[in-house]
PDB file of C-alpha atoms in Angstrom:
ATOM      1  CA  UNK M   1      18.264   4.561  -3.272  1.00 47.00           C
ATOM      2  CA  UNK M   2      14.237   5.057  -3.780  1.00 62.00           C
ATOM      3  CA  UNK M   3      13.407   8.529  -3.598  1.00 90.00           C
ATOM      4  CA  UNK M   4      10.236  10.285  -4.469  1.00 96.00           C
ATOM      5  CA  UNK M   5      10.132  14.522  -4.890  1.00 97.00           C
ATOM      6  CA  UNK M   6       7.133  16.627  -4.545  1.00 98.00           C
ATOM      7  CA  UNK M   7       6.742  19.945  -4.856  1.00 97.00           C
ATOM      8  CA  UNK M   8       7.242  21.580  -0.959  1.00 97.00           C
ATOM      9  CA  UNK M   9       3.807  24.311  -1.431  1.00 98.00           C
ATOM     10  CA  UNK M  10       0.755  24.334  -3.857  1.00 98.00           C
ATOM     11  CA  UNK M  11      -2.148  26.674  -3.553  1.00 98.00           C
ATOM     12  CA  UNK M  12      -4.770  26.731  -5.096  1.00 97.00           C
ATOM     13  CA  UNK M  13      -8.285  29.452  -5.396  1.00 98.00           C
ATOM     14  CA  UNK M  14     -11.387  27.968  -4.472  1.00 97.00           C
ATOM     15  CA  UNK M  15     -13.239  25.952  -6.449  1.00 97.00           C
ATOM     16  CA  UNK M  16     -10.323  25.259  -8.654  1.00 98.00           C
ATOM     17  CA  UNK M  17      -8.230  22.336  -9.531  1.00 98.00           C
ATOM     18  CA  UNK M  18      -5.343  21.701  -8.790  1.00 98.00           C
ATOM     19  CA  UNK M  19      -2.428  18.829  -9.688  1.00 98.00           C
ATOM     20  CA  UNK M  20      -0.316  17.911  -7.128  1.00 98.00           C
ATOM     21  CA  UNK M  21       3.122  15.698  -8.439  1.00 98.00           C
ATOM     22  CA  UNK M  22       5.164  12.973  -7.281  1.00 98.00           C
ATOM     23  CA  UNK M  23       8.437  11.578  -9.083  1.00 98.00           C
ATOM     24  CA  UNK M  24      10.149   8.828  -9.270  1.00 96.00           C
ATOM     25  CA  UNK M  25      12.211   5.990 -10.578  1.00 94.00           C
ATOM     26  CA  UNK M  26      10.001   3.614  -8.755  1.00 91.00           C
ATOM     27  CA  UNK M  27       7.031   5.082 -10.425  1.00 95.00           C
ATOM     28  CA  UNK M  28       7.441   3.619 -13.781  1.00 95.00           C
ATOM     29  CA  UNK M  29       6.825   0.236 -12.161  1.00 94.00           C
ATOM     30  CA  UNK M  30       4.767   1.235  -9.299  1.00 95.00           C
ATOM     31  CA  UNK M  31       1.916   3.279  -8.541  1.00 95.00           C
ATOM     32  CA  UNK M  32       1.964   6.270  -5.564  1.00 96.00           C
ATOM     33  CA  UNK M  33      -0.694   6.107  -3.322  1.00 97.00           C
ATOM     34  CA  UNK M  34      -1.797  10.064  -1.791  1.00 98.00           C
ATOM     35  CA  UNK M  35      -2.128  10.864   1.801  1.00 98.00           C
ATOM     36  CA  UNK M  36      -3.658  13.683   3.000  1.00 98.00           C
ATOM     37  CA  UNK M  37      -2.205  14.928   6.997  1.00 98.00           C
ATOM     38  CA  UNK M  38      -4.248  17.521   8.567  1.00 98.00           C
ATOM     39  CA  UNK M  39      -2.788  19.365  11.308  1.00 96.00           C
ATOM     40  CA  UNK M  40      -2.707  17.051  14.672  1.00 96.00           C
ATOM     41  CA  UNK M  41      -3.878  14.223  12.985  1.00 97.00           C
ATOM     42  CA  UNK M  42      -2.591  10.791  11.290  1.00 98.00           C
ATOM     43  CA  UNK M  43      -2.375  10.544   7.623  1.00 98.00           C
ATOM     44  CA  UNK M  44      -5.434   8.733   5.169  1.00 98.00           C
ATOM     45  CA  UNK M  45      -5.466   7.823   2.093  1.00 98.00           C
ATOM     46  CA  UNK M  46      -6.989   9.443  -0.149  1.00 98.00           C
ATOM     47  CA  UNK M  47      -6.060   7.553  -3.486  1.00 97.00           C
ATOM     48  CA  UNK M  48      -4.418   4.039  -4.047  1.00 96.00           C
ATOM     49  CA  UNK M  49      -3.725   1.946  -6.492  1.00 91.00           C
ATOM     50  CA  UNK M  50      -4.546   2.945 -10.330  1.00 90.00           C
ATOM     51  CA  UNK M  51      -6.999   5.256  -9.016  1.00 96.00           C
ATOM     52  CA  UNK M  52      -8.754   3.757  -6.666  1.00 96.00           C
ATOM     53  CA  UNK M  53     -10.622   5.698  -3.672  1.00 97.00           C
ATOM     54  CA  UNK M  54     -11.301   4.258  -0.078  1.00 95.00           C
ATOM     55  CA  UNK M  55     -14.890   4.557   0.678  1.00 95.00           C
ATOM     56  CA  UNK M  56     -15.505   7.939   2.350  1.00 96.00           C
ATOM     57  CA  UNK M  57     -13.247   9.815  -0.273  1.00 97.00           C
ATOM     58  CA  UNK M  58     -14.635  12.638  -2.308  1.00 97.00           C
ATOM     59  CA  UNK M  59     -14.809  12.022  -5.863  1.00 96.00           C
ATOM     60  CA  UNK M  60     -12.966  15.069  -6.475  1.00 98.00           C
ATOM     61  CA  UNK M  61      -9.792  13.832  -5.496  1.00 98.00           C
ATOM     62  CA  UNK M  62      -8.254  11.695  -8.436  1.00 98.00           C
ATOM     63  CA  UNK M  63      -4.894   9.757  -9.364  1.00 97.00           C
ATOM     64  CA  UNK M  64      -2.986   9.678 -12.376  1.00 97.00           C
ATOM     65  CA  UNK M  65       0.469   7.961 -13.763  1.00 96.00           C
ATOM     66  CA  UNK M  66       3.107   8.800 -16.685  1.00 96.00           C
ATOM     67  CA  UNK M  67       6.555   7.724 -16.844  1.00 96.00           C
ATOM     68  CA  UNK M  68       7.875   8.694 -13.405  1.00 96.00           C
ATOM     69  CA  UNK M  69       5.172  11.396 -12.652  1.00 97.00           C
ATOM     70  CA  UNK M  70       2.276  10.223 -10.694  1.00 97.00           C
ATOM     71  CA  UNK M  71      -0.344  13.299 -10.137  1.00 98.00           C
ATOM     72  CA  UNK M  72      -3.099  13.727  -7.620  1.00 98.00           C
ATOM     73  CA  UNK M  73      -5.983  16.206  -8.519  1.00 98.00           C
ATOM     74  CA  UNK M  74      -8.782  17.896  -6.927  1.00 98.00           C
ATOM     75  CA  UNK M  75     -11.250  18.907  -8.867  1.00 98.00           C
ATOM     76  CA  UNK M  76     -13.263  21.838  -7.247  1.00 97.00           C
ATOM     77  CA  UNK M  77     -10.953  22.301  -3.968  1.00 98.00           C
ATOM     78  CA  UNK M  78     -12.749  23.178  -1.260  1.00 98.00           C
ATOM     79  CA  UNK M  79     -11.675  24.750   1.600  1.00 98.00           C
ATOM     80  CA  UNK M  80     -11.472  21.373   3.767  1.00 98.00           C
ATOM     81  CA  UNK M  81      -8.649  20.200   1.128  1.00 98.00           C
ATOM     82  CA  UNK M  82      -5.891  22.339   2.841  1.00 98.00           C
ATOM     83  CA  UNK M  83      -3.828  20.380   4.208  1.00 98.00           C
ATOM     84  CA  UNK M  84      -0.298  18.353   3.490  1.00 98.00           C
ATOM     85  CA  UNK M  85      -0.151  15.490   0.884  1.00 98.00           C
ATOM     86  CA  UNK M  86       2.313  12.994   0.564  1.00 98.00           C
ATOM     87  CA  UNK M  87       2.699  10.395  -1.741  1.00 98.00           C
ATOM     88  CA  UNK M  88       4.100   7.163  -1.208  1.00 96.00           C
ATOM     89  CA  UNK M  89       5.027   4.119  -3.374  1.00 96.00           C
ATOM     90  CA  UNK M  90       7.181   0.708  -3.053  1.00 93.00           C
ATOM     91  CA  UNK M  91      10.584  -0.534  -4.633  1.00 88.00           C
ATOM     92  CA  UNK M  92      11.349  -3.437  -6.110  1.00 85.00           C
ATOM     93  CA  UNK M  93      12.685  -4.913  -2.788  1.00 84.00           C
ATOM     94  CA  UNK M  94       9.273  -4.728  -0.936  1.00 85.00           C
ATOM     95  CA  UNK M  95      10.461  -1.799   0.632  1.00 91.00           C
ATOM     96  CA  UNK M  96       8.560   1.883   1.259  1.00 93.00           C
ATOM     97  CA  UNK M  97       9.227   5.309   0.561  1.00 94.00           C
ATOM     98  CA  UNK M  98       7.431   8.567   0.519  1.00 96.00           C
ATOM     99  CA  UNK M  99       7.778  11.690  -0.943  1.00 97.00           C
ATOM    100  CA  UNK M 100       8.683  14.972   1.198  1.00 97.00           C
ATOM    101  CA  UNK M 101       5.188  16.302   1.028  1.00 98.00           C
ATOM    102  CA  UNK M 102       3.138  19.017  -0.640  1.00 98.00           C
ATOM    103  CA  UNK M 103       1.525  22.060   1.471  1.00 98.00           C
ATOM    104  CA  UNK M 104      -1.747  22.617  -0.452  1.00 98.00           C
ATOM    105  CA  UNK M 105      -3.073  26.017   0.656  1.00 98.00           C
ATOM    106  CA  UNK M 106      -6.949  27.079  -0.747  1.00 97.00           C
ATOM    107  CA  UNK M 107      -7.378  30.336  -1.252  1.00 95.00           C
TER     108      UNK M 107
ATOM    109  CA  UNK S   1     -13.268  -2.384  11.582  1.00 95.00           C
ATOM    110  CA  UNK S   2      -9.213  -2.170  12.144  1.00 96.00           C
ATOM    111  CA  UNK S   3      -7.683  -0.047  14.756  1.00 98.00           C
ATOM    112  CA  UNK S   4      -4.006   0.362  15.510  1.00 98.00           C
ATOM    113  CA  UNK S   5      -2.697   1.835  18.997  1.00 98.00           C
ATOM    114  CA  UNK S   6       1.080   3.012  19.666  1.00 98.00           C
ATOM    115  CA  UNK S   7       2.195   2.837  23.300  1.00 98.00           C
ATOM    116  CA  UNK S   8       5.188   3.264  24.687  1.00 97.00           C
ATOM    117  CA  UNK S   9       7.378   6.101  26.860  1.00 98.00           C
ATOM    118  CA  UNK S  10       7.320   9.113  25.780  1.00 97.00           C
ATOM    119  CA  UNK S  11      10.671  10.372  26.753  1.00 98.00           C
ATOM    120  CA  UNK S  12      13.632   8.753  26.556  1.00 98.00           C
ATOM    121  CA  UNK S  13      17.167   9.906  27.347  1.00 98.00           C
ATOM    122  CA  UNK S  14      20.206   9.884  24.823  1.00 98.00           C
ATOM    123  CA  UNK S  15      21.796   6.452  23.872  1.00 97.00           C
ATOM    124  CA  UNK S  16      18.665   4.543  25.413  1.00 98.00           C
ATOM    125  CA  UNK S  17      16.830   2.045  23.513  1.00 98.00           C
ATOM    126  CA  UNK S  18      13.453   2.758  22.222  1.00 98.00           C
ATOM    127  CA  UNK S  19      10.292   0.016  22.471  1.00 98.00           C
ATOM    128  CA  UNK S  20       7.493   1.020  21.067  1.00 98.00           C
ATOM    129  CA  UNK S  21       4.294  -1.475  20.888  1.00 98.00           C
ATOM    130  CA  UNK S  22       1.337  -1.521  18.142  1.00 98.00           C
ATOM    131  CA  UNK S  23      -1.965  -3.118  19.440  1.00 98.00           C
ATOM    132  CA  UNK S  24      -4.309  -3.784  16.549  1.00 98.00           C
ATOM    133  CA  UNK S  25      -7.302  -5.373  16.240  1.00 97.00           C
ATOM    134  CA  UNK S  26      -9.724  -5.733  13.416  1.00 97.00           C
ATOM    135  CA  UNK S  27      -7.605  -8.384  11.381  1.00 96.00           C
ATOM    136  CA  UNK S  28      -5.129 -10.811  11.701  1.00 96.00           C
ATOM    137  CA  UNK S  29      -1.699 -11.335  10.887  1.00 96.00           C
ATOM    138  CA  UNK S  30      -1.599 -14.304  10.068  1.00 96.00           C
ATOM    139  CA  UNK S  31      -3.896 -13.412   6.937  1.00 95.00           C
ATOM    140  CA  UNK S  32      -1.258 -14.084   3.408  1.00 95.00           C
ATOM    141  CA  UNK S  33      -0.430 -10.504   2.355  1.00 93.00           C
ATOM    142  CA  UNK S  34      -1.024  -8.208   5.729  1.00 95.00           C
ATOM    143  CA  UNK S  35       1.820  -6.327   7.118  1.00 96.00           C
ATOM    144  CA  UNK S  36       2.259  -3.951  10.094  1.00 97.00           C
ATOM    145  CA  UNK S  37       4.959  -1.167  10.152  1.00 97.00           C
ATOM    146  CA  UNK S  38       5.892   2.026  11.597  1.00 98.00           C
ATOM    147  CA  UNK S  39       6.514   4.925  10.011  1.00 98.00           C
ATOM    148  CA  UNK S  40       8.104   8.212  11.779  1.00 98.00           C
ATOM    149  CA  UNK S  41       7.357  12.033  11.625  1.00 98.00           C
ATOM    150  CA  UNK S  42       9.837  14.734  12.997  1.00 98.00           C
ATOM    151  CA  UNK S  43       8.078  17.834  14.129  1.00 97.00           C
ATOM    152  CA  UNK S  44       7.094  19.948  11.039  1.00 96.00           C
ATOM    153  CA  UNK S  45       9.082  17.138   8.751  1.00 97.00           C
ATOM    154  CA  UNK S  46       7.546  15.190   6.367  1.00 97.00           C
ATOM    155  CA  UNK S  47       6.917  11.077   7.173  1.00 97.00           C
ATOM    156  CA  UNK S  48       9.702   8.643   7.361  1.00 97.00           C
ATOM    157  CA  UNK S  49       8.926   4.889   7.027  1.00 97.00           C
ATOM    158  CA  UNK S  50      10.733   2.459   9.175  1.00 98.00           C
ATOM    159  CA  UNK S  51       9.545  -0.905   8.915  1.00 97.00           C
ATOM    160  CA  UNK S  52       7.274  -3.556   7.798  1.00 97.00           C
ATOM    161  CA  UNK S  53       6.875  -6.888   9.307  1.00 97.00           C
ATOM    162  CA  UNK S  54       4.526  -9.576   7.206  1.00 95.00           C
ATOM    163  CA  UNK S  55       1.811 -12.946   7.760  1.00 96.00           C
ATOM    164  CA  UNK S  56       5.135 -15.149   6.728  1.00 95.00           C
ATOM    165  CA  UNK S  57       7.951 -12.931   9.303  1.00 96.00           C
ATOM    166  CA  UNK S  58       9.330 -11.483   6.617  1.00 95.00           C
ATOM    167  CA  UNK S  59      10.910  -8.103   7.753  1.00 97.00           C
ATOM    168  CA  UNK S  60      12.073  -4.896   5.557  1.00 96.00           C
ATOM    169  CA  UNK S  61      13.366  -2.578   7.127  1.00 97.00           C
ATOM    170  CA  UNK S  62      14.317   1.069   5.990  1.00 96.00           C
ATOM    171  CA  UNK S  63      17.897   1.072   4.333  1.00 94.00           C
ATOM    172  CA  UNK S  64      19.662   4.487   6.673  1.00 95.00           C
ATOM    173  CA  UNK S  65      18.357   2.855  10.392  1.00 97.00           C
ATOM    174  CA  UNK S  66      18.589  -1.082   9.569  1.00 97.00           C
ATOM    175  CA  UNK S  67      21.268  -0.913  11.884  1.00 98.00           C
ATOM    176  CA  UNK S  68      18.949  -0.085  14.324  1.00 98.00           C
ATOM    177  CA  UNK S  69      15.732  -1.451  14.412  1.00 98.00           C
ATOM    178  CA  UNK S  70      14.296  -4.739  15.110  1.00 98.00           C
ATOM    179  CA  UNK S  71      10.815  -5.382  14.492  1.00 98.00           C
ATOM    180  CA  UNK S  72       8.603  -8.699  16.179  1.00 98.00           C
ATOM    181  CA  UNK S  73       5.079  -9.307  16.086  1.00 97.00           C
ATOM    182  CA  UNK S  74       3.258 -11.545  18.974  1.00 97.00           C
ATOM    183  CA  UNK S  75       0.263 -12.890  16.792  1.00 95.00           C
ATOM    184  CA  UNK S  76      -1.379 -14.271  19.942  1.00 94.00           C
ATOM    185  CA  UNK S  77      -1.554 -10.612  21.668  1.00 96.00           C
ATOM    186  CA  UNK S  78      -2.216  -8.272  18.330  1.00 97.00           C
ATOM    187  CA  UNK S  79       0.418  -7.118  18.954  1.00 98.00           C
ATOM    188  CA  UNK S  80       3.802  -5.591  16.947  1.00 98.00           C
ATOM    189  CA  UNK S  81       6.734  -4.341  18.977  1.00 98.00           C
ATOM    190  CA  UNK S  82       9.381  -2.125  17.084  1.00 98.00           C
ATOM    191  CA  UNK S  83      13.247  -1.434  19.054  1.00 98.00           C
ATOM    192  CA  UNK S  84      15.291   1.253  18.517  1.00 98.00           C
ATOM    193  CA  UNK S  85      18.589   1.577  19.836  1.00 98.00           C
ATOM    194  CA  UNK S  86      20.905   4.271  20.618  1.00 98.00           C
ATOM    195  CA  UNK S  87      18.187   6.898  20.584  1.00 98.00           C
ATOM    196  CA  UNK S  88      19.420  10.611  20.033  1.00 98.00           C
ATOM    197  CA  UNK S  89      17.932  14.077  19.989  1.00 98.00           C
ATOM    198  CA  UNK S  90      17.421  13.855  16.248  1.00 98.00           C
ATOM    199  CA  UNK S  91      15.087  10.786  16.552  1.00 98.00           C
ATOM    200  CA  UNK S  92      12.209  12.846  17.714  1.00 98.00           C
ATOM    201  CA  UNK S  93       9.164  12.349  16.489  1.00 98.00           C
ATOM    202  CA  UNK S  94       5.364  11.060  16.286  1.00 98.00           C
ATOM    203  CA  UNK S  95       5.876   7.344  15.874  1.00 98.00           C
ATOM    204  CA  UNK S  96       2.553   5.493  13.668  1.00 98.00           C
ATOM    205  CA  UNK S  97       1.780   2.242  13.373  1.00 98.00           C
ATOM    206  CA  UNK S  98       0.278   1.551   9.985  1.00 98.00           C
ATOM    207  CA  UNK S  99      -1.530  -1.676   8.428  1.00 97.00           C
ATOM    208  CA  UNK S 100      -0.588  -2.518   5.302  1.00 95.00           C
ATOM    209  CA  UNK S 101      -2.878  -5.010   3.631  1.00 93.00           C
ATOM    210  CA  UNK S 102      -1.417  -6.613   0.375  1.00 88.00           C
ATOM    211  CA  UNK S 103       2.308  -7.413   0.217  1.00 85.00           C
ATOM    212  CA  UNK S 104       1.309  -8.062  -3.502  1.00 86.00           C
ATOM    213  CA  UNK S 105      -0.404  -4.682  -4.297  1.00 86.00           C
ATOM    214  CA  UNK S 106       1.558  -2.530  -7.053  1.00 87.00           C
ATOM    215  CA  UNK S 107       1.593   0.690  -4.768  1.00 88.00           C
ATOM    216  CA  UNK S 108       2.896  -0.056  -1.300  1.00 90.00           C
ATOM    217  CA  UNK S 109      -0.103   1.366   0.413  1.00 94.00           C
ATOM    218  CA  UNK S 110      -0.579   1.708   4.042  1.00 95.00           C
ATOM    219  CA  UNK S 111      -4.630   1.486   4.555  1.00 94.00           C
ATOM    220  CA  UNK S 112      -4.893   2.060   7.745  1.00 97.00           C
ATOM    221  CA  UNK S 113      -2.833   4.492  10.975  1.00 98.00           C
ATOM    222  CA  UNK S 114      -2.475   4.404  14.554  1.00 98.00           C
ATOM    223  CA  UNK S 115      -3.066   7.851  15.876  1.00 98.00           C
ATOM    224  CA  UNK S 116       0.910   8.262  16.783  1.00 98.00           C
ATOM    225  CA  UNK S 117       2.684   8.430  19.589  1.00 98.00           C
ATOM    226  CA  UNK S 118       4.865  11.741  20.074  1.00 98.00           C
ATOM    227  CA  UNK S 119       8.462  10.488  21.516  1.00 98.00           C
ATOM    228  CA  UNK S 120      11.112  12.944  22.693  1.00 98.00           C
ATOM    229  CA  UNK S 121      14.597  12.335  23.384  1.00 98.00           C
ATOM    230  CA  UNK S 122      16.248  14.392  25.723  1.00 97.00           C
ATOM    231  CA  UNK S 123      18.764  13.969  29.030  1.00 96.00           C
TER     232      UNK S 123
END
């Protein structure tokens, strides 16, 4: 079956960057797109695609792909960032899945 | 601008079926590529997707609760109705609609989310 792993907590200082990960067998064909899920509220995207930001996105969130790893990475996290991030991709069978979700704490 | 809305009860009992509706607005689906689906998030758990219906009716549903779901859309009332039976405790959760607007797209992205609807199941 499709299954995507992510790291379960990432922190991160202020102002620094951090790399979130995502793998998966599906990822060598497929790119992950990034949500971000603050407390009480529905998912966004943040990132889709290659790297590809919906309008409203800070340009310090960014995507990445190799082999079965896709990354996201924030570039100068501010305190806003904290939050959960998942990532999610397709399979070959037009079917979703997402990864378990990263805890991103600033510091 | 696209909106999604869940409705539906918000407590059901043990072995009861589940109906949960989607009202959207903001596109159409009978647009080639566009897809609604709901995806599922236990307290404190990570996100679970469920299903996906397309434009063309085609259905995908996720592989451990095929069994039971059923997804339908109503084109004519915006509308996408999900069914799941034999509800139990363990099937708790905030219930999303999302929009999904490419079938074709190389990342299974879901653009857009209802705010959720939090159903419990308890007797």
């Amino acid at each position: 079956s499709s299954e995507l792993t992510q790291d379960p907590a990432v922190s991160v200082a202020l102002g620094q960057t951090v790399r979130i990960t995502c793998q998966g067998d599906n990822l060598r064909s497929y790119y992950a797109s990034w949500y971000q899920q603050k407390p009480g509220q529905a998912p966004v995207v943040v990132i889709y695609g290659k790297n590809n930001r919906p309008s409203g996105i800070p340009d310090r969130f960014s995507g990445s792909s190799s082999g079965s790893t896709a990354s996201l990475t924030i570039t100068g996290a501010q305190a806003e960032d904290e939050a959960d991030y998942y990532c999610n991709s397709r399979d070959t069978s037009g079917n979703v899945v997402f990864g378990g979700g990263t805890k991103l704490t600033v510091l | 601008q696209i909106t999604l809305k869940e409705s539906g009860p918000i407590l059901v009992k043990p072995t009861q079926t589940l109906t949960l509706t989607c009202s959207f607005s903001g596109f159409s689906l009978r647009t080639r590529g566009v897809g609604v689906g709901w995806i599922r998030q236990p307290p404190g758990k990570a996100l679970e997707w469920l299903a996906l219906i397309y434009w063309d009716d085609d259905k995908r549903y996720s592989p451990s609760l095929r069994s039971r779901l059923t997804i339908t859309k109503d084109i004519s009332k915006n509308q996408v109705v999900l069914t799941m039976t034999n509800m139990d405790p363990v099937d708790t959760a905030t219930y999303y609609c999302v929009y999904r607007s490419n079938y074709y797209d190389s990342s299974g992205t879901l653009d857009y989310w209802g705010q959720g609807i939090l159903v419990t199941v308890s007797s």
